[in-house]
Amino acid sequence: MGSVIPLVLAAVAVVLAWIAPALMARQRRLRRAPRAALVAWQAVTVGGILAALLTAPAALPLVLDGDEPLEHVGWLAVAGLVSGAVLLRLLVSGHLVGTRLRAARADHRDLVDIIAHHDREREQVRVLQHPTPTAYCIPGRNARVVISQGVLDALPPDELDAVVAHEQAHLEARHDLLLEFFAVAHEAVPRPFRSERALSEVRLLVEALADRAAVRRSGEVATARALVAIARSRAPEAALGAGSTAPVRLKLLADGPHRAVSAVAYGYAAMATLVPLVLLAVAWT
Ligand SMILES: [Zn+2]
């Protein structure tokens, strides 16, 4: 029985890192509960990593208390390779993604501080002299909300508040760290097994969450109008923009939240994180 557990853990890792994300990305209903859905995405990602990292510790009892420990040394070596390779990929990916994002943000923040001016009424906001309505935020230390003069000119006060509330929600909830976590996990997966759809789905959920903060500040109608107004805006790569996914998010605003979807997503999240831990416990009993 014990000798099967490392294999099961490796299989769970493949399921959680590859198959589950592909299936989840197709479940449009998850978008109705963005907070719970993001927890589910995090749980699946953490569960997949845990399952891979625990493969070696789960193989250890085979050698320590097995009847024929020498026969199992091969198993332990293979399991150790799996866990070690995953750990190494995560560390490398974490370093590369982190360095890249921080450098791009620092450069962009410097640029914004040179060419944009302070908004008179809003401490964190910087205004770019550009007619195209654009809004995004630069997260991290000395975070900035950047809007263009086009936004100030085109949007009435309640819609402008919605735009700023959306960006501030990103900064306050540290959505950048959440997205960085997913980017690190994504790049740690070997290229043929990566799911771009999973990553764009997570980005959409983060936008939907920030939209809800905007609705709380300015109401549904003003938020929807503001979304349409800045739909054409393009944010720089390392920033969090408010535009591009506008049509889907407009529909989500109209649909509103869904309690049952949220409950299912939380249950699923709990299972995805617990399964690898339970398997390890079984291996050691
Ligand atoms: Zn946004």
XYZ file of N, CA and C and ligand atoms in Angstrom:
856
model
N 0.831 -1.207 0.000
C 0.000 0.000 0.000
C 0.869 1.262 0.000
N 1.836 1.287 0.949
C 2.700 2.464 1.099
C 3.463 2.818 -0.162
N 3.832 1.787 -0.943
C 4.639 2.055 -2.138
C 3.825 2.739 -3.231
N 2.511 2.702 -3.094
C 1.667 3.327 -4.120
C 1.550 4.836 -3.904
N 1.668 5.262 -2.653
C 1.387 6.671 -2.325
C 2.242 7.674 -3.117
N 3.573 7.462 -3.223
C 4.348 8.435 -4.015
C 3.847 8.544 -5.455
N 3.433 7.399 -6.010
C 2.888 7.417 -7.376
C 1.597 8.210 -7.438
N 0.736 7.971 -6.438
C -0.544 8.695 -6.391
C -0.277 10.193 -6.267
N 0.674 10.563 -5.412
C 0.997 11.989 -5.245
C 1.487 12.599 -6.564
N 2.336 11.858 -7.291
C 2.812 12.364 -8.580
C 1.639 12.529 -9.543
N 0.704 11.579 -9.506
C -0.477 11.675 -10.375
C -1.338 12.874 -9.967
N -1.510 13.083 -8.651
C -2.295 14.232 -8.167
C -1.630 15.534 -8.624
N -0.299 15.564 -8.576
C 0.418 16.773 -9.025
C 0.107 17.070 -10.485
N 0.112 16.025 -11.318
C -0.179 16.219 -12.748
C -1.619 16.708 -12.930
N -2.539 16.083 -12.191
C -3.959 16.469 -12.299
C -4.141 17.936 -11.896
N -3.556 18.319 -10.750
C -3.777 19.673 -10.233
C -3.010 20.732 -11.029
N -1.878 20.347 -11.599
C -1.076 21.346 -12.318
C -1.483 21.474 -13.780
N -2.128 20.457 -14.306
C -2.346 20.446 -15.747
C -3.824 20.274 -16.112
N -4.443 19.193 -15.597
C -5.811 18.875 -16.011
C -6.839 19.800 -15.347
N -6.724 19.957 -14.018
C -7.692 20.800 -13.302
C -7.730 22.241 -13.826
N -6.560 22.904 -14.054
C -6.626 24.277 -14.570
C -7.342 24.377 -15.921
N -7.099 23.380 -16.793
C -7.754 23.420 -18.107
C -9.276 23.319 -17.944
N -9.718 22.443 -17.042
C -11.159 22.295 -16.819
C -11.751 23.547 -16.161
N -11.007 24.090 -15.178
C -11.516 25.275 -14.467
C -11.635 26.483 -15.385
N -10.665 26.625 -16.302
C -10.692 27.773 -17.210
C -11.941 27.750 -18.083
N -12.492 26.544 -18.281
C -13.692 26.421 -19.108
C -14.983 26.704 -18.333
N -14.879 26.659 -16.985
C -16.076 26.872 -16.156
C -16.382 28.358 -16.009
N -17.141 28.890 -16.958
C -17.446 30.321 -16.926
C -18.203 30.738 -15.667
N -18.938 29.770 -15.091
C -19.756 30.107 -13.921
C -18.911 30.579 -12.743
N -17.648 30.105 -12.696
C -16.753 30.515 -11.595
C -16.605 32.037 -11.534
N -16.774 32.684 -12.690
C -16.611 34.137 -12.734
C -17.674 34.855 -11.905
N -18.770 34.160 -11.632
C -19.831 34.788 -10.838
C -19.425 34.928 -9.377
N -18.390 34.214 -8.951
C -17.894 34.308 -7.573
C -16.381 34.523 -7.620
N -15.941 35.724 -8.036
C -14.497 35.924 -8.301
C -13.602 35.672 -7.094
N -14.063 36.074 -5.894
C -13.201 35.895 -4.723
C -12.992 34.403 -4.444
N -14.101 33.663 -4.405
C -14.019 32.213 -4.145
C -13.262 31.515 -5.277
N -13.496 31.964 -6.502
C -12.827 31.345 -7.644
C -11.311 31.543 -7.552
N -10.895 32.735 -7.119
C -9.455 32.982 -6.969
C -8.860 32.110 -5.869
N -9.631 31.893 -4.790
C -9.173 30.987 -3.732
C -9.020 29.574 -4.311
N -9.984 29.169 -5.134
C -9.917 27.839 -5.759
C -8.687 27.724 -6.661
N -8.422 28.767 -7.436
C -7.234 28.753 -8.317
C -5.946 28.671 -7.509
N -5.903 29.441 -6.397
C -4.712 29.381 -5.544
C -4.564 27.986 -4.943
N -5.687 27.416 -4.491
C -5.648 26.105 -3.839
C -5.171 25.029 -4.803
N -5.654 25.085 -6.037
C -5.239 24.095 -7.038
C -3.739 24.229 -7.321
N -3.284 25.477 -7.409
C -1.869 25.709 -7.675
C -1.003 25.232 -6.507
N -1.398 25.630 -5.280
C -0.649 25.199 -4.096
C -0.720 23.672 -3.958
N -1.909 23.106 -4.198
C -2.087 21.651 -4.097
C -1.175 20.908 -5.066
N -1.081 21.410 -6.297
C -0.227 20.778 -7.305
C 1.240 20.823 -6.889
N 1.656 21.991 -6.373
C 3.050 22.149 -5.930
C 3.316 21.225 -4.735
N 2.381 21.240 -3.770
C 2.526 20.382 -2.582
C 2.656 18.917 -2.972
N 1.768 18.470 -3.864
C 1.772 17.054 -4.259
C 3.129 16.677 -4.846
N 3.680 17.563 -5.683
C 4.985 17.268 -6.294
C 6.104 17.285 -5.250
N 6.063 18.296 -4.360
C 7.128 18.411 -3.357
C 7.069 17.277 -2.334
N 5.861 16.743 -2.075
C 5.704 15.716 -1.041
C 5.957 14.306 -1.570
N 6.189 14.180 -2.879
C 6.428 12.848 -3.446
C 7.627 12.173 -2.770
N 8.717 12.911 -2.587
C 9.905 12.331 -1.943
C 9.668 12.011 -0.466
N 9.145 12.965 0.326
C 8.870 12.631 1.733
C 7.916 11.450 1.883
N 7.024 11.259 0.908
C 6.083 10.133 1.003
C 6.772 8.806 0.671
N 7.880 8.874 -0.069
C 8.604 7.646 -0.427
C 9.591 7.238 0.670
N 9.883 8.178 1.563
C 10.887 7.931 2.604
C 10.558 6.746 3.523
N 9.322 6.597 3.990
C 9.013 5.464 4.888
C 9.309 4.108 4.254
N 9.262 4.017 2.908
C 9.536 2.745 2.219
C 10.946 2.260 2.552
N 11.889 3.199 2.608
C 13.280 2.844 2.877
C 13.521 2.722 4.379
N 12.871 3.607 5.137
C 13.122 3.633 6.586
C 12.549 2.415 7.304
N 11.270 2.061 6.988
C 10.706 0.925 7.723
C 10.196 -0.205 6.832
N 10.599 -0.236 5.560
C 10.153 -1.326 4.687
C 10.866 -2.632 5.024
N 10.292 -3.771 4.550
C 10.918 -5.070 4.807
C 12.197 -5.218 3.985
N 12.112 -4.708 2.743
C 13.304 -4.787 1.897
C 13.680 -3.388 1.422
N 14.342 -2.656 2.326
C 14.627 -1.240 2.031
C 15.424 -1.030 0.757
N 16.352 -1.947 0.445
C 17.200 -1.728 -0.730
C 16.392 -1.682 -2.020
N 15.329 -2.518 -2.056
C 14.484 -2.543 -3.254
C 13.817 -1.196 -3.501
N 13.621 -0.459 -2.415
C 12.857 0.785 -2.519
C 13.730 2.021 -2.696
N 15.050 1.828 -2.641
C 15.936 2.982 -2.793
C 15.732 3.642 -4.160
N 15.505 2.807 -5.190
C 15.246 3.321 -6.536
C 14.028 4.236 -6.559
N 12.972 3.788 -5.887
C 11.746 4.595 -5.793
C 12.035 5.953 -5.172
N 12.776 5.883 -4.053
C 13.073 7.123 -3.326
C 13.879 8.074 -4.216
N 14.809 7.500 -4.997
C 15.637 8.341 -5.872
C 14.773 9.041 -6.919
N 13.858 8.274 -7.528
C 12.973 8.870 -8.549
C 12.105 9.958 -7.925
N 11.512 9.628 -6.754
C 10.646 10.607 -6.064
C 11.451 11.852 -5.694
N 12.689 11.632 -5.249
C 13.540 12.762 -4.887
C 13.826 13.651 -6.082
N 14.011 13.010 -7.254
C 14.249 13.776 -8.485
C 13.038 14.632 -8.830
N 11.831 14.023 -8.703
C 10.594 14.761 -9.016
C 10.471 15.977 -8.097
N 10.557 15.725 -6.788
C 10.394 16.831 -5.824
C 11.479 17.882 -6.012
N 12.715 17.423 -6.200
C 13.831 18.360 -6.351
C 13.687 19.208 -7.603
N 13.288 18.570 -8.706
C 13.143 19.302 -9.969
C 12.064 20.373 -9.839
N 10.954 20.027 -9.195
C 9.863 21.004 -9.033
C 10.325 22.170 -8.161
N 11.014 21.852 -7.064
C 11.497 22.903 -6.175
C 12.445 23.846 -6.924
N 13.353 23.261 -7.701
C 14.323 24.054 -8.443
C 13.630 24.964 -9.459
N 12.682 24.399 -10.194
C 11.962 25.188 -11.203
C 11.230 26.355 -10.548
N 10.620 26.088 -9.371
C 9.888 27.145 -8.667
C 10.822 28.267 -8.234
N 11.976 27.888 -7.699
C 12.927 28.900 -7.230
C 13.426 29.750 -8.391
N 13.773 29.076 -9.495
C 14.282 29.809 -10.662
C 13.195 30.724 -11.217
N 11.991 30.163 -11.375
C 10.881 30.942 -11.913
C 10.557 32.128 -11.000
N 10.548 31.886 -9.682
C 10.271 32.955 -8.723
C 11.278 34.079 -8.860
N 12.539 33.719 -9.009
C 13.584 34.725 -9.137
C 13.419 35.522 -10.436
N 13.212 34.793 -11.553
C 13.117 35.460 -12.859
C 11.900 36.378 -12.934
N 10.735 35.836 -12.541
C 9.496 36.627 -12.625
C 9.585 37.839 -11.708
N 10.029 37.611 -10.462
C 10.125 38.700 -9.489
C 11.048 39.809 -9.964
N 12.227 39.421 -10.435
C 13.199 40.415 -10.885
C 12.652 41.212 -12.070
N 12.053 40.488 -13.024
C 11.537 41.133 -14.235
C 10.444 42.158 -13.884
N 9.466 41.712 -13.055
C 8.354 42.603 -12.717
C 8.821 43.830 -11.958
N 9.687 43.618 -10.957
C 10.121 44.747 -10.141
C 10.927 45.760 -10.965
N 11.755 45.247 -11.871
C 12.545 46.160 -12.703
C 11.627 46.965 -13.619
N 10.653 46.270 -14.255
C 9.750 46.967 -15.180
C 8.932 48.014 -14.434
N 8.472 47.666 -13.227
C 7.664 48.616 -12.456
C 8.476 49.818 -12.017
N 9.694 49.552 -11.543
C 10.534 50.665 -11.082
C 10.798 51.622 -12.237
N 11.131 51.078 -13.425
C 11.375 51.921 -14.601
C 10.143 52.742 -14.926
N 8.985 52.052 -14.914
C 7.762 52.745 -15.307
C 7.382 53.826 -14.296
N 7.591 53.509 -13.001
C 7.265 54.495 -11.956
C 8.154 55.732 -12.126
N 9.438 55.508 -12.395
C 10.345 56.647 -12.608
C 9.861 57.521 -13.760
N 9.454 56.832 -14.838
C 8.979 57.548 -16.026
C 7.727 58.369 -15.692
N 6.788 57.734 -15.007
C 5.541 58.412 -14.641
C 5.835 59.620 -13.753
N 6.777 59.462 -12.825
C 7.093 60.572 -11.922
C 7.716 61.751 -12.664
N 8.349 61.449 -13.806
C 8.943 62.534 -14.595
C 7.889 63.231 -15.453
N 7.051 62.418 -16.135
C 6.175 63.047 -17.135
C 4.758 63.335 -16.644
N 4.343 62.737 -15.516
C 2.966 62.975 -15.070
C 2.945 63.981 -13.925
N 1.789 64.615 -13.724
C 1.708 65.523 -12.578
C 0.734 65.001 -11.530
N 0.917 65.467 -10.288
C 0.046 65.043 -9.185
C -1.383 65.501 -9.434
N -2.314 64.623 -9.085
C -3.703 65.041 -9.113
C -3.933 65.908 -7.868
N -4.665 67.009 -8.034
C -4.815 67.938 -6.920
C -5.625 67.342 -5.763
N -6.624 66.513 -6.108
C -7.510 66.019 -5.052
C -7.132 64.640 -4.530
N -6.376 63.885 -5.306
C -6.105 62.499 -4.900
C -4.612 62.249 -4.748
N -4.242 61.932 -3.536
C -2.834 61.754 -3.139
C -2.048 60.814 -4.047
N -2.622 59.599 -4.287
C -1.876 58.544 -4.983
C -1.894 58.687 -6.517
N -2.761 59.590 -7.006
C -3.039 59.610 -8.446
C -2.074 60.523 -9.204
N -1.613 60.026 -10.369
C -0.771 60.822 -11.256
C -1.517 60.956 -12.589
N -1.417 62.129 -13.190
C -2.151 62.384 -14.424
C -1.186 62.536 -15.603
N -1.423 61.731 -16.647
C -0.619 61.816 -17.867
C -1.317 62.730 -18.857
N -0.546 63.620 -19.487
C -1.137 64.521 -20.482
C -1.371 63.756 -21.778
N -2.459 63.034 -21.856
C -2.754 62.282 -23.073
C -4.272 62.207 -23.257
N -4.732 62.426 -24.504
C -6.182 62.501 -24.718
C -6.904 61.148 -24.638
N -6.187 60.020 -24.874
C -6.857 58.710 -24.820
C -7.166 58.352 -23.360
N -8.424 57.999 -23.071
C -8.753 57.638 -21.682
C -8.028 56.353 -21.271
N -7.117 56.458 -20.319
C -6.328 55.323 -19.845
C -6.262 55.350 -18.327
N -6.329 54.174 -17.718
C -6.154 54.089 -16.264
C -5.466 52.788 -15.924
N -4.490 52.857 -15.051
C -3.849 51.640 -14.553
C -3.142 51.970 -13.249
N -2.607 50.946 -12.603
C -1.862 51.227 -11.380
C -0.497 50.569 -11.456
N 0.452 51.163 -10.754
C 1.795 50.583 -10.640
C 1.937 50.138 -9.188
N 1.871 48.804 -8.955
C 1.898 48.313 -7.581
C 3.302 48.278 -7.005
N 3.391 47.890 -5.751
C 4.686 47.797 -5.083
C 4.881 48.962 -4.127
N 6.156 49.161 -3.697
C 6.436 50.290 -2.818
C 6.202 51.578 -3.606
N 5.731 52.632 -2.964
C 5.375 53.876 -3.647
C 4.421 53.610 -4.815
N 3.324 52.935 -4.513
C 2.351 52.602 -5.556
C 1.733 53.872 -6.139
N 1.367 53.795 -7.408
C 0.734 54.931 -8.079
C -0.504 54.462 -8.823
N -1.520 55.338 -8.826
C -2.624 55.150 -9.763
C -2.380 56.154 -10.873
N -2.366 55.664 -12.107
C -2.083 56.555 -13.234
C -3.343 56.690 -14.088
N -3.764 57.926 -14.329
C -4.876 58.147 -15.253
C -4.453 59.211 -16.262
N -5.103 59.177 -17.423
C -4.742 60.171 -18.435
C -5.666 61.376 -18.320
N -5.216 62.487 -18.905
C -6.050 63.683 -18.945
C -7.380 63.351 -19.641
N -7.297 62.401 -20.596
C -8.505 61.980 -21.309
C -9.579 61.445 -20.372
N -9.169 60.761 -19.311
C -10.131 60.257 -18.327
C -10.751 61.432 -17.580
N -9.904 62.367 -17.145
C -10.410 63.530 -16.397
C -11.382 64.345 -17.247
N -11.075 64.460 -18.550
C -11.918 65.267 -19.429
C -13.241 64.577 -19.754
N -13.167 63.247 -19.930
C -14.348 62.547 -20.469
C -15.309 62.050 -19.389
N -14.811 61.778 -18.192
C -15.667 61.103 -17.213
C -16.240 62.054 -16.151
N -17.536 61.946 -15.885
C -18.133 62.698 -14.778
C -17.596 62.176 -13.440
N -17.769 62.957 -12.343
C -17.132 62.605 -11.066
C -17.416 61.177 -10.570
N -18.642 60.700 -10.682
C -18.918 59.359 -10.128
C -18.202 58.262 -10.922
N -18.075 58.461 -12.238
C -17.367 57.464 -13.050
C -15.861 57.528 -12.793
N -15.382 58.749 -12.597
C -13.965 58.912 -12.266
C -13.656 58.226 -10.932
N -14.571 58.394 -9.972
C -14.395 57.722 -8.678
C -14.366 56.197 -8.854
N -15.204 55.700 -9.761
C -15.247 54.253 -10.011
C -13.896 53.773 -10.540
N -13.335 54.551 -11.472
C -12.036 54.176 -12.057
C -10.954 54.153 -10.975
N -10.929 55.199 -10.155
C -9.898 55.274 -9.112
C -10.122 54.166 -8.071
N -11.389 53.907 -7.713
C -11.696 52.850 -6.734
C -11.223 51.494 -7.246
N -11.416 51.255 -8.538
C -10.977 49.997 -9.154
C -9.456 49.837 -8.993
N -8.724 50.879 -9.350
C -7.257 50.804 -9.271
C -6.792 50.695 -7.821
N -7.438 51.451 -6.921
C -7.028 51.386 -5.513
C -7.321 50.009 -4.919
N -8.395 49.364 -5.400
C -8.701 48.008 -4.919
C -7.561 47.059 -5.280
N -7.018 47.205 -6.500
C -5.857 46.391 -6.898
C -4.701 46.604 -5.920
N -4.445 47.877 -5.607
C -3.281 48.196 -4.772
C -3.497 47.732 -3.339
N -4.695 48.008 -2.782
C -4.947 47.661 -1.382
C -4.976 46.162 -1.161
N -5.562 45.423 -2.102
C -5.654 43.957 -1.932
C -4.387 43.260 -2.425
N -3.399 44.031 -2.853
C -2.140 43.480 -3.384
C -2.387 42.410 -4.456
N -3.254 42.757 -5.403
C -3.515 41.833 -6.511
C -2.240 41.532 -7.299
N -1.272 42.463 -7.227
C -0.010 42.234 -7.941
C 0.714 41.004 -7.393
N 0.675 40.839 -6.045
C 1.344 39.678 -5.443
C 0.629 38.387 -5.832
N -0.706 38.469 -5.840
C -1.496 37.299 -6.234
C -1.153 36.885 -7.667
N -1.120 37.875 -8.575
C -0.809 37.574 -9.977
C 0.635 37.125 -10.140
N 1.520 37.664 -9.300
C 2.918 37.248 -9.358
C 3.048 35.782 -8.952
N 2.291 35.409 -7.910
C 2.291 34.009 -7.470
C 1.872 33.086 -8.628
N 0.797 33.467 -9.330
C 0.333 32.640 -10.449
C 1.346 32.638 -11.599
N 1.969 33.777 -11.823
C 2.966 33.848 -12.905
C 4.156 32.953 -12.600
N 4.585 32.940 -11.331
C 5.715 32.092 -10.925
C 5.350 30.616 -11.115
N 4.167 30.233 -10.627
C 3.731 28.839 -10.762
C 3.603 28.467 -12.243
N 3.062 29.393 -13.036
C 2.852 29.169 -14.464
C 4.182 28.908 -15.170
N 5.167 29.757 -14.907
C 6.459 29.616 -15.591
C 7.283 28.455 -15.057
N 6.906 27.945 -13.863
C 7.620 26.787 -13.313
C 7.176 25.500 -14.009
N 5.985 25.527 -14.599
C 5.481 24.356 -15.323
C 6.182 24.288 -16.681
N 6.662 23.091 -17.100
C 7.302 22.985 -18.416
C 6.376 23.512 -19.518
N 6.950 24.186 -20.499
C 6.190 24.922 -21.504
C 5.024 24.149 -22.155
N 5.211 22.878 -22.557
C 4.094 22.212 -23.237
C 2.867 22.011 -22.339
N 3.079 22.082 -21.022
C 1.960 21.812 -20.101
C 1.353 23.079 -19.523
N 1.891 24.235 -19.900
C 1.357 25.484 -19.365
C 0.001 25.801 -19.978
N -0.876 26.396 -19.176
C -2.170 26.797 -19.712
C -2.282 28.316 -19.695
N -2.177 28.919 -20.900
C -2.311 30.372 -21.003
C -3.716 30.808 -20.608
N -4.674 29.931 -20.933
C -6.064 30.271 -20.609
C -6.264 30.401 -19.115
N -5.591 29.508 -18.363
C -5.719 29.561 -16.905
C -5.236 30.915 -16.394
N -4.119 31.376 -16.926
C -3.544 32.640 -16.473
C -4.453 33.818 -16.833
N -5.010 33.791 -18.047
C -5.869 34.923 -18.426
C -7.186 34.882 -17.647
N -7.626 33.692 -17.281
C -8.840 33.575 -16.472
C -8.613 34.194 -15.086
N -7.455 33.901 -14.498
C -7.122 34.459 -13.185
C -7.056 35.994 -13.265
N -6.478 36.504 -14.364
C -6.397 37.965 -14.536
C -7.793 38.576 -14.608
N -8.676 37.881 -15.326
C -10.046 38.367 -15.451
C -10.737 38.406 -14.084
N -10.529 37.371 -13.274
C -11.142 37.311 -11.944
C -10.666 38.475 -11.067
N -9.380 38.796 -11.175
C -8.830 39.911 -10.409
C -9.504 41.221 -10.843
N -9.709 41.370 -12.158
C -10.397 42.566 -12.662
C -11.831 42.621 -12.144
N -12.496 41.466 -12.157
C -13.889 41.417 -11.681
C -13.970 41.806 -10.205
N -12.977 41.392 -9.419
C -12.950 41.762 -7.996
C -12.801 43.271 -7.825
N -11.887 43.864 -8.596
C -11.673 45.310 -8.506
C -12.916 46.066 -8.979
N -13.606 45.513 -9.977
C -14.856 46.134 -10.445
C -15.885 46.201 -9.316
N -15.893 45.160 -8.483
C -16.854 45.149 -7.374
C -16.565 46.262 -6.381
N -15.291 46.537 -6.179
C -14.924 47.652 -5.295
C -15.417 48.960 -5.908
N -15.315 49.063 -7.236
C -15.785 50.269 -7.925
C -17.300 50.411 -7.778
N -18.006 49.285 -7.866
C -19.468 49.312 -7.714
C -19.830 49.780 -6.303
N -19.081 49.322 -5.309
C -19.368 49.736 -3.930
C -19.169 51.247 -3.770
N -18.206 51.813 -4.487
C -17.956 53.255 -4.373
C -18.964 54.067 -5.193
N -19.220 53.635 -6.433
C -19.963 54.515 -7.342
C -21.251 53.920 -7.898
N -21.530 52.669 -7.576
C -22.742 52.051 -8.117
C -22.487 51.359 -9.442
N -23.460 50.536 -9.813
C -23.310 49.678 -10.989
C -23.263 50.475 -12.299
N -24.158 51.450 -12.404
C -24.286 52.180 -13.667
C -23.023 52.988 -13.958
N -22.551 53.734 -12.955
C -21.343 54.555 -13.161
C -20.145 53.669 -13.466
N -20.045 52.523 -12.769
C -18.919 51.612 -13.010
C -18.964 51.064 -14.432
N -20.152 50.659 -14.872
C -20.293 50.121 -16.224
C -19.921 51.183 -17.268
N -20.388 52.409 -17.057
C -20.089 53.496 -18.007
C -18.590 53.780 -18.041
N -17.980 53.781 -16.852
C -16.537 54.050 -16.781
C -15.763 52.953 -17.512
N -16.213 51.717 -17.347
C -15.564 50.589 -18.024
C -15.596 50.763 -19.531
N -16.738 51.160 -20.036
C -16.878 51.367 -21.476
C -15.966 52.509 -21.931
N -15.928 53.570 -21.121
C -15.152 54.757 -21.508
C -13.662 54.452 -21.640
N -13.143 53.577 -20.765
C -11.701 53.318 -20.840
C -11.388 51.942 -21.439
N -12.393 51.376 -22.119
C -12.232 50.024 -22.675
C -11.081 49.932 -23.673
N -10.767 51.043 -24.331
C -9.729 50.982 -25.359
C -8.329 51.161 -24.793
N -8.260 51.458 -23.491
C -6.946 51.769 -22.934
C -6.051 50.541 -22.867
N -4.775 50.782 -23.041
C -3.777 49.702 -22.973
C -2.799 50.013 -21.860
N -2.704 49.111 -20.877
C -1.774 49.341 -19.775
C -0.431 48.710 -20.098
N 0.664 49.267 -19.552
C 1.971 48.628 -19.744
C 2.008 47.256 -19.081
N 2.934 46.409 -19.512
C 2.925 44.991 -19.123
C 2.943 44.761 -17.621
N 3.801 45.478 -16.891
C 3.956 45.190 -15.470
C 2.917 45.887 -14.600
N 2.008 46.655 -15.223
C 0.993 47.359 -14.454
C -0.320 46.590 -14.512
N -1.275 47.007 -13.705
C -2.601 46.384 -13.753
C -3.551 47.385 -14.394
N -4.037 47.067 -15.579
C -4.893 48.004 -16.287
C -6.363 47.713 -16.072
N -7.221 48.650 -16.483
C -8.660 48.467 -16.261
C -9.399 48.158 -17.553
N -8.742 48.244 -18.702
C -9.448 48.180 -19.979
C -9.787 46.815 -20.538
N -9.030 46.366 -21.463
C -9.141 45.191 -22.354
C -10.233 44.126 -22.180
N -10.588 43.747 -20.952
C -11.559 42.671 -20.787
C -12.968 43.221 -20.555
N -13.181 44.465 -20.953
C -14.412 45.179 -20.625
C -15.721 44.448 -20.973
N -15.873 43.883 -22.189
C -17.171 43.286 -22.523
C -17.594 42.177 -21.549
N -16.659 41.279 -21.214
C -16.980 40.192 -20.284
C -17.338 40.749 -18.913
N -16.566 41.750 -18.478
C -16.777 42.293 -17.135
C -18.086 43.071 -17.038
N -18.491 43.689 -18.139
C -19.794 44.370 -18.150
C -20.904 43.371 -17.887
N -20.781 42.210 -18.524
C -21.789 41.171 -18.342
C -21.782 40.670 -16.892
N -20.590 40.528 -16.321
C -20.478 40.063 -14.935
C -21.111 41.059 -13.960
N -20.935 42.361 -14.275
C -21.540 43.390 -13.427
C -23.050 43.240 -13.434
N -23.582 42.944 -14.619
C -25.038 42.818 -14.759
C -25.538 41.549 -14.074
N -24.768 40.467 -14.163
C -25.201 39.191 -13.585
C -25.160 39.196 -12.054
N -24.156 39.843 -11.475
C -24.043 39.872 -10.015
C -23.485 38.578 -9.452
N -23.282 38.552 -8.112
C -22.626 37.398 -7.478
C -23.534 36.177 -7.376
N -22.939 35.014 -7.151
C -23.681 33.759 -7.102
C -23.211 32.942 -5.892
N -24.084 32.815 -4.875
C -23.699 32.161 -3.615
C -23.335 30.689 -3.780
N -24.132 29.944 -4.570
C -23.897 28.493 -4.692
C -22.539 28.238 -5.347
N -22.227 29.024 -6.393
C -20.933 28.866 -7.070
C -19.807 29.108 -6.076
N -19.993 30.125 -5.232
C -18.989 30.460 -4.243
C -18.774 29.295 -3.265
N -19.851 28.689 -2.784
C -19.735 27.563 -1.841
C -19.002 26.382 -2.487
N -19.365 26.077 -3.725
C -18.716 24.962 -4.435
C -17.223 25.238 -4.597
N -16.896 26.491 -4.962
C -15.488 26.850 -5.189
C -14.677 26.708 -3.898
N -15.243 27.135 -2.762
C -14.517 27.004 -1.491
C -14.329 25.531 -1.116
N -15.355 24.718 -1.328
C -15.252 23.287 -1.029
C -14.165 22.628 -1.876
N -14.165 22.967 -3.142
C -13.178 22.452 -4.098
C -11.767 22.876 -3.676
N -11.646 24.142 -3.238
C -10.347 24.662 -2.798
C -9.830 23.866 -1.598
N -10.708 23.605 -0.642
C -10.302 22.860 0.555
C -9.803 21.472 0.155
N -10.515 20.832 -0.769
C -10.134 19.483 -1.188
C -8.760 19.468 -1.882
N -8.579 20.446 -2.775
C -7.333 20.480 -3.553
C -6.103 20.638 -2.661
N -6.240 21.382 -1.549
C -5.072 21.557 -0.668
C -4.926 20.375 0.289
N -6.070 19.774 0.687
C -5.998 18.711 1.701
C -5.519 17.378 1.133
N -5.904 17.063 -0.102
C -5.583 15.737 -0.658
C -4.083 15.392 -0.562
N -3.164 16.279 -0.996
C -1.738 15.925 -0.890
C -1.303 15.690 0.561
N -1.834 16.510 1.495
C -1.444 16.371 2.901
C -1.957 15.062 3.486
N -3.197 14.713 3.135
C -3.768 13.451 3.621
C -2.955 12.277 3.083
N -2.569 12.339 1.814
C -1.777 11.257 1.213
C -0.435 11.103 1.932
N 0.200 12.225 2.288
C 1.472 12.147 3.013
C 1.263 11.488 4.375
N 0.166 11.901 5.046
C -0.141 11.316 6.363
C -0.332 9.812 6.254
N -1.025 9.386 5.187
C -1.259 7.947 4.993
C 0.072 7.219 4.769
N 0.969 7.847 4.000
C 2.262 7.225 3.718
C 3.073 6.981 4.988
N 2.870 7.849 5.979
C 3.661 7.742 7.213
C 2.960 6.959 8.314
N 1.757 6.438 8.048
C 1.069 5.660 9.109
C 1.201 4.162 8.820
Zn -7.943 46.437 -13.112
